[in-house]
Coordinates of C-alpha atoms in Angstrom, one line a residue:
X1 CA -0.4 -22.4 11.4
X2 CA -3.7 -21.2 11.8
X3 CA -6.8 -23.5 11.2
X4 CA -9.5 -22.0 9.1
X5 CA -12.9 -23.4 8.9
X6 CA -15.1 -22.1 5.7
X7 CA -18.5 -21.4 5.2
X8 CA -19.5 -20.5 1.7
X9 CA -23.3 -19.3 1.5
X10 CA -25.6 -19.0 -1.7
X11 CA -29.4 -18.0 -0.8
X12 CA -27.8 -17.4 3.4
X13 CA -27.5 -21.7 3.3
X14 CA -24.2 -23.3 3.9
X15 CA -23.1 -25.0 0.5
X16 CA -20.0 -26.1 -0.5
X17 CA -18.8 -26.6 -5.1
X18 CA -16.6 -28.6 -6.8
X19 CA -14.2 -26.5 -8.6
X20 CA -16.3 -23.7 -8.2
X21 CA -18.8 -24.9 -10.4
X22 CA -22.1 -23.7 -9.5
X23 CA -23.9 -26.3 -10.8
X24 CA -22.5 -28.7 -8.6
X25 CA -24.3 -26.6 -4.8
X26 CA -24.5 -28.8 -2.4
X27 CA -26.1 -27.5 0.4
X28 CA -25.1 -28.8 4.0
X29 CA -27.1 -26.4 5.9
X30 CA -29.3 -23.8 5.8
X31 CA -28.4 -22.0 9.1
X32 CA -24.4 -20.7 8.5
X33 CA -24.8 -19.6 12.7
X34 CA -25.4 -22.9 13.8
X35 CA -22.5 -24.0 11.7
X36 CA -20.5 -21.4 13.0
X37 CA -21.2 -21.8 16.5
X38 CA -19.9 -25.7 16.6
X39 CA -17.1 -24.9 15.3
X40 CA -16.4 -22.2 18.3
X41 CA -17.3 -24.5 20.6
X42 CA -14.7 -26.8 18.8
X43 CA -12.4 -24.0 20.1
X44 CA -11.6 -22.2 16.7
X45 CA -11.0 -18.7 16.7
X46 CA -11.4 -18.0 12.9
X47 CA -13.6 -18.1 10.2
X48 CA -13.7 -17.9 5.9
X49 CA -16.9 -16.8 4.4
X50 CA -17.6 -16.1 0.9
X51 CA -20.2 -14.9 -0.5
X52 CA -20.8 -17.2 -3.5
X53 CA -23.7 -15.0 -5.1
X54 CA -21.8 -12.1 -4.4
X55 CA -18.9 -13.4 -6.6
X56 CA -21.1 -13.8 -9.1
X57 CA -23.4 -10.5 -8.9
X58 CA -20.3 -8.2 -8.6
X59 CA -21.4 -6.8 -5.4
X60 CA -22.2 -8.0 -1.6
X61 CA -25.3 -10.1 -1.6
X62 CA -25.3 -11.8 1.7
X63 CA -24.4 -9.2 4.2
X64 CA -26.9 -10.3 6.8
X65 CA -25.7 -13.7 7.3
X66 CA -21.8 -12.1 8.1
X67 CA -23.2 -9.6 10.4
X68 CA -25.4 -12.6 12.2
X69 CA -22.1 -14.6 12.6
X70 CA -19.9 -12.1 14.1
X71 CA -22.8 -10.4 15.8
X72 CA -23.4 -13.6 17.8
X73 CA -20.4 -15.7 17.5
X74 CA -16.2 -14.4 18.2
X75 CA -14.8 -15.5 15.7
X76 CA -12.6 -13.4 13.9
X77 CA -14.4 -13.5 10.4
X78 CA -12.0 -13.1 6.7
X79 CA -15.1 -12.5 4.1
X80 CA -14.6 -12.2 0.2
X81 CA -17.3 -12.5 -2.2
X82 CA -18.6 -9.9 -4.4
X83 CA -16.7 -6.8 -2.8
X84 CA -15.9 -4.4 -6.2
X85 CA -16.7 -1.0 -4.6
X86 CA -15.8 1.5 -1.3
X87 CA -19.5 0.6 -0.2
X88 CA -18.9 -3.4 -0.4
X89 CA -15.8 -3.0 2.0
X90 CA -17.6 -1.0 4.0
X91 CA -20.9 -2.8 4.8
X92 CA -18.5 -6.0 5.1
X93 CA -16.7 -4.2 7.8
X94 CA -19.8 -2.9 9.2
X95 CA -20.9 -6.2 9.5
X96 CA -18.5 -7.8 11.4
X97 CA -15.6 -9.3 8.7
X98 CA -12.2 -8.7 10.7
X99 CA -10.3 -8.4 7.2
X100 CA -11.5 -9.5 3.8
X101 CA -10.6 -11.2 0.4
X102 CA -9.8 -9.3 -2.5
X103 CA -9.5 -11.5 -5.7
X104 CA -11.3 -10.1 -8.8
X105 CA -11.1 -6.4 -8.0
X106 CA -7.6 -6.7 -7.9
X107 CA -7.2 -7.7 -11.2
X108 CA -10.0 -6.1 -12.4
X109 CA -9.8 -2.7 -10.8
X110 CA -6.5 -2.0 -9.5
X111 CA -6.5 1.1 -8.3
X112 CA -9.4 0.9 -5.8
X113 CA -7.4 -2.8 -4.3
X114 CA -4.4 -0.9 -3.8
X115 CA -6.6 2.5 -2.1
X116 CA -8.0 -0.1 0.1
X117 CA -4.6 -1.5 0.8
X118 CA -3.2 1.7 1.9
X119 CA -6.4 3.2 3.7
X120 CA -7.1 -0.5 6.0
X121 CA -3.3 -1.8 6.0
X122 CA -2.6 -5.3 5.0
X123 CA -3.4 -6.7 8.3
X124 CA -7.1 -6.2 7.2
X125 CA -6.9 -6.6 3.2
X126 CA -6.3 -10.1 2.1
X127 CA -5.4 -11.1 -1.6
X128 CA -7.2 -13.6 -3.1
X129 CA -4.8 -15.3 -5.7
X130 CA -7.1 -18.2 -6.9
X131 CA -5.8 -20.1 -10.0
X132 CA -6.4 -22.7 -12.4
X133 CA -2.8 -24.5 -14.5
X134 CA -1.3 -20.7 -12.5
X135 CA -3.4 -18.8 -14.0
X136 CA -5.5 -16.1 -11.7
X137 CA -9.6 -16.6 -12.1
X138 CA -12.3 -14.2 -11.0
X139 CA -15.7 -13.8 -10.9
X140 CA -16.8 -16.6 -8.6
X141 CA -13.8 -18.4 -10.7
X142 CA -16.3 -18.3 -14.0
X143 CA -13.2 -16.2 -15.8
X144 CA -9.7 -17.0 -16.1
X145 CA -6.9 -14.3 -16.9
X146 CA -4.0 -14.4 -18.2
X147 CA -1.7 -13.2 -15.3
X148 CA 0.6 -16.0 -13.8
X149 CA -0.1 -16.8 -9.7
X150 CA 3.2 -16.1 -8.5
X151 CA 4.2 -12.4 -10.3
X152 CA 0.7 -11.6 -9.6
X153 CA 1.3 -12.0 -5.6
X154 CA 4.9 -10.5 -6.2
X155 CA 3.6 -7.5 -7.7
X156 CA 1.1 -7.0 -4.6
X157 CA 3.7 -7.7 -2.3
X158 CA 5.1 -4.5 -3.5
X159 CA 1.9 -2.4 -3.0
X160 CA 2.3 -4.1 1.0
X161 CA -0.2 -6.9 0.5
X162 CA 0.9 -9.7 3.7
X163 CA -1.5 -11.9 3.8
X164 CA -2.6 -14.5 0.8
X165 CA -5.3 -16.9 0.4
X166 CA -4.8 -18.9 -2.6
X167 CA -6.9 -21.4 -3.7
X168 CA -5.7 -23.8 -7.0
X169 CA -9.5 -24.7 -8.4
X170 CA -8.7 -28.1 -10.0
X171 CA -8.2 -29.4 -6.4
X172 CA -11.0 -27.6 -4.5
X173 CA -13.9 -29.9 -3.2
X174 CA -12.2 -33.0 -4.6
X175 CA -11.2 -34.3 -1.3
X176 CA -7.3 -35.3 -3.1
X177 CA -5.2 -33.5 -1.6
X178 CA -3.5 -29.6 -2.2
X179 CA -1.4 -28.5 -4.1
X180 CA 1.7 -28.9 -2.2
X181 CA 4.3 -27.9 -4.7
X182 CA 2.3 -24.7 -5.9
X183 CA 2.4 -23.4 -2.0
X184 CA 6.4 -24.6 -1.2
X185 CA 6.9 -22.4 -4.6
X186 CA 4.7 -19.3 -3.6
X187 CA 6.7 -19.3 -0.4
X188 CA 10.1 -20.1 -2.5
X189 CA 9.2 -17.5 -5.1
X190 CA 7.3 -14.5 -2.4
X191 CA 9.8 -14.6 0.6
X192 CA 12.5 -12.5 -1.8
X193 CA 13.5 -9.0 0.5
X194 CA 12.8 -7.2 -2.1
X195 CA 9.3 -7.8 -2.1
X196 CA 9.0 -6.1 1.2
X197 CA 8.1 -8.9 3.7
X198 CA 7.5 -13.3 3.2
X199 CA 4.1 -13.1 2.8
X200 CA 1.7 -14.9 5.3
X201 CA 0.1 -17.6 2.8
X202 CA -3.3 -19.3 3.6
X203 CA -3.6 -22.5 1.3
X204 CA -7.2 -23.7 0.1
X205 CA -8.7 -25.9 -2.3
X206 CA -7.7 -30.1 -1.8
X207 CA -6.9 -30.2 2.1
X208 CA -8.4 -33.9 3.5
X209 CA -6.9 -35.6 5.7
X210 CA -4.7 -34.7 9.0
X211 CA -1.7 -35.5 7.1
X212 CA -2.2 -33.1 3.7
X213 CA -2.7 -30.1 7.0
X214 CA 0.9 -31.6 8.5
X215 CA 2.2 -30.8 5.3
X216 CA 1.5 -27.7 4.7
X217 CA 2.5 -26.6 8.5
X218 CA 5.9 -27.9 7.3
X219 CA 5.8 -26.5 4.2
X220 CA 5.6 -22.5 6.3
X221 CA 2.0 -21.8 5.4
X222 CA 0.8 -19.7 7.6
X223 CA -3.1 -21.2 7.9
X224 CA -5.2 -23.6 6.1
X225 CA -8.4 -23.5 5.0
X226 CA -11.0 -26.7 5.3
X227 CA -14.2 -26.9 3.5
X228 CA -15.6 -29.6 2.5
X229 CA -13.3 -32.3 4.5
X230 CA -15.3 -30.6 7.6
X231 CA -18.5 -31.4 6.1
X232 CA -17.9 -34.8 5.1
X233 CA -16.5 -35.6 7.8
X234 CA -12.8 -36.6 6.6
X235 CA -11.4 -34.5 9.1
X236 CA -13.1 -34.2 12.8
X237 CA -13.2 -31.3 14.6
X238 CA -11.3 -33.1 17.5
X239 CA -9.0 -33.9 15.2
X240 CA -8.0 -30.8 15.2
X241 CA -7.7 -29.9 18.3
X242 CA -3.4 -30.3 19.1
X243 CA -3.4 -27.6 15.9
X244 CA -5.7 -25.1 18.2

């Protein structure tokens, strides 16, 4: 299972939110590159970067941070937040992203998102399936849609999606453990061969302890995104060595 530390960006700074609430913004470091280098020095290969301003603004804002981290580390970055147009995705890839995560656009503009899947392929396009009460949330989690998370994922499986990041918003930043049952359900229901290959599920939100990571590995998650637990030293980079 891949260990994927997270860097969320507002005004070029490394921050974390609680349950996606922008009013809970806490700055952990004013230099995201410094944080990224710490992850790389600890043996990390991957990084999940989210442009939180972009998610609200409906276009990529903090691409310079992506560019800096991508050019000065060897981390394989998946980038999300504000990807709403062909120009946005070109900006993300030109700035050094190895993969992009599309969430809101997969709901609001299916036609564009489907062309991205066809053009760039499933290795580069991740479906963002963030949910609250199992309903897909969009626009930096400020809006809740009527779409149920599992049918939403299955629908995009048919379009060729393989990688899925799922955050249970109610767990995000709470340091109370991840939604194991939700992820079990997704893995079970989205492994049906009639929808193509099984999804590679990346769990996000609520990861607090090494035991949480063990559980996610045991149920078959392909990756796990770790944010606040790292910044609050609930999980240390040293503890993660055995997973790398």
